[in-house]
Coordinates of C-alpha atoms in Angstrom, one line a residue:
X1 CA -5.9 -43.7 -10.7
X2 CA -5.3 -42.2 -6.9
X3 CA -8.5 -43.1 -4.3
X4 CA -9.0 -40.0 -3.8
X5 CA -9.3 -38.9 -7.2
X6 CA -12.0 -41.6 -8.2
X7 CA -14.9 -39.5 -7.6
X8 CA -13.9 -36.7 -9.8
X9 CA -14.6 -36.7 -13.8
X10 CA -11.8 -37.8 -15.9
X11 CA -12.0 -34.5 -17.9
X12 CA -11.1 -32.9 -14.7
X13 CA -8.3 -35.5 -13.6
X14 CA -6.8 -34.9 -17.0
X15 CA -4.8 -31.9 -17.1
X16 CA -3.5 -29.6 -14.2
X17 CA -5.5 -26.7 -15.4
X18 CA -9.1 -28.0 -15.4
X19 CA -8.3 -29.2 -11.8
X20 CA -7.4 -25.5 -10.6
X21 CA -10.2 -24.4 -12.6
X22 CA -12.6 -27.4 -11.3
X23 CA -11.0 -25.8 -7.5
X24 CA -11.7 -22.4 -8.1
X25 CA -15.3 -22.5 -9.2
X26 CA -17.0 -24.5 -5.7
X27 CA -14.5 -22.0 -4.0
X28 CA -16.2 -19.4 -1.7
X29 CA -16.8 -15.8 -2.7
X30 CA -14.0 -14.1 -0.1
X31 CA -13.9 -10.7 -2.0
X32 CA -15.2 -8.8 0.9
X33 CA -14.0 -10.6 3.9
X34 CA -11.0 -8.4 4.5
X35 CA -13.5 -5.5 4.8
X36 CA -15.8 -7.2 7.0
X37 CA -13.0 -8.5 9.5
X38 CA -12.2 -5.0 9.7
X39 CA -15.5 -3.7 10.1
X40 CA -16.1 -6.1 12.8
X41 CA -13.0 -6.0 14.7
X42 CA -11.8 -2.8 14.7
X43 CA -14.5 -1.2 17.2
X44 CA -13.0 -4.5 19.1
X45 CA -10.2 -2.8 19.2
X46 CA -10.9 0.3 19.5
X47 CA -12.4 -0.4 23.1
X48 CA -9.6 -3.0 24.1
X49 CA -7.2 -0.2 23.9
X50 CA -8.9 2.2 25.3
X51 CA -9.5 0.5 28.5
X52 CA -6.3 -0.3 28.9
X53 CA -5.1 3.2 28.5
X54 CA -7.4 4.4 31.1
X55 CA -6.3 1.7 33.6
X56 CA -2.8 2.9 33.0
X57 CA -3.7 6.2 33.7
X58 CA -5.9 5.3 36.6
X59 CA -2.6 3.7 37.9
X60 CA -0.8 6.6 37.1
X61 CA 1.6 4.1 34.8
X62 CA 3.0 6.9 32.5
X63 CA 5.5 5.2 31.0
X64 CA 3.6 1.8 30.2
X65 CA 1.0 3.9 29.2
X66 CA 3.2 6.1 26.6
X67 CA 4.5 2.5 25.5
X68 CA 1.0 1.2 25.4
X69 CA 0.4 4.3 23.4
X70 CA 2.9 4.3 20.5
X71 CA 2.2 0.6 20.1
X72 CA -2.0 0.5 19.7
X73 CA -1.0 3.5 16.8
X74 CA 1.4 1.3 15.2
X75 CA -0.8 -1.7 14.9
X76 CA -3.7 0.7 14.8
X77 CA -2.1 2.2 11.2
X78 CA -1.7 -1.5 9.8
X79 CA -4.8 -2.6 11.1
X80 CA -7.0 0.1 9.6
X81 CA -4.6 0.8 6.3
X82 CA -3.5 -2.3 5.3
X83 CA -1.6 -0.7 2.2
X84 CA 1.3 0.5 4.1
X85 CA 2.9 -2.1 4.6
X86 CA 3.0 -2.6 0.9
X87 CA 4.3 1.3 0.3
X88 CA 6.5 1.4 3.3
X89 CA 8.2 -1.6 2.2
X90 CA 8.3 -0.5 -1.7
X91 CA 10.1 3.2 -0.2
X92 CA 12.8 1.0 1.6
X93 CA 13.8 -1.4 -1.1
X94 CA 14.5 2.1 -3.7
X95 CA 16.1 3.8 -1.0
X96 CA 18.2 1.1 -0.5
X97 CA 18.6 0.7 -4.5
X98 CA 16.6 -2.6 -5.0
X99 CA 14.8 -2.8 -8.2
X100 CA 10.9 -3.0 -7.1
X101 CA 9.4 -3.8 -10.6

């Protein structure tokens, strides 16, 4: 038997199965941790971007501020609805004729 598998019950050394099933049942519950990271850091970054934008506009920067801009949406749209990447991504592969089933 491998050392590191001498502390664990033969039952559960014995087929691949009762090992993943042995894994998943000390696992942590992580069923709303994608909602709380969001929860907690998206006022984060809510005031991140604002103060940049302002200090681009106190230094009348238009154009890094426009850039600034269009970037904090785009990560803003991922960041907040995570399920368009999945849909944007689903519309490109039928446009382009790829089978998404």
């Amino acid at each position: 038997m491998h050392p590191l598998l001498t502390g664990l019950t033969p039952a559960v050394v014995d087929t691949a199965g009762t090992i993943a099933l042995a894994a998943t049942e000390n696992a942590p519950d992580t069923s709303g941790l994608a909602d709380f990271l969001r929860g907690f850091f998206g006022p984060l970054f809510l005031v991140i971007v604002s103060i940049v934008a302002i200090f681009f506009l106190f230094t009348r920067e238009i154009t890094r501020f426009a850039q600034f801009i269009i970037l904090a949406i785009f990560i803003g749209i991922v960041f907040y609805v995570p399920g368009i990447i999945e849909v944007t991504a689903r519309a490109i592969a039928q446009a382009m004729g790829v089978s998404t089933e």
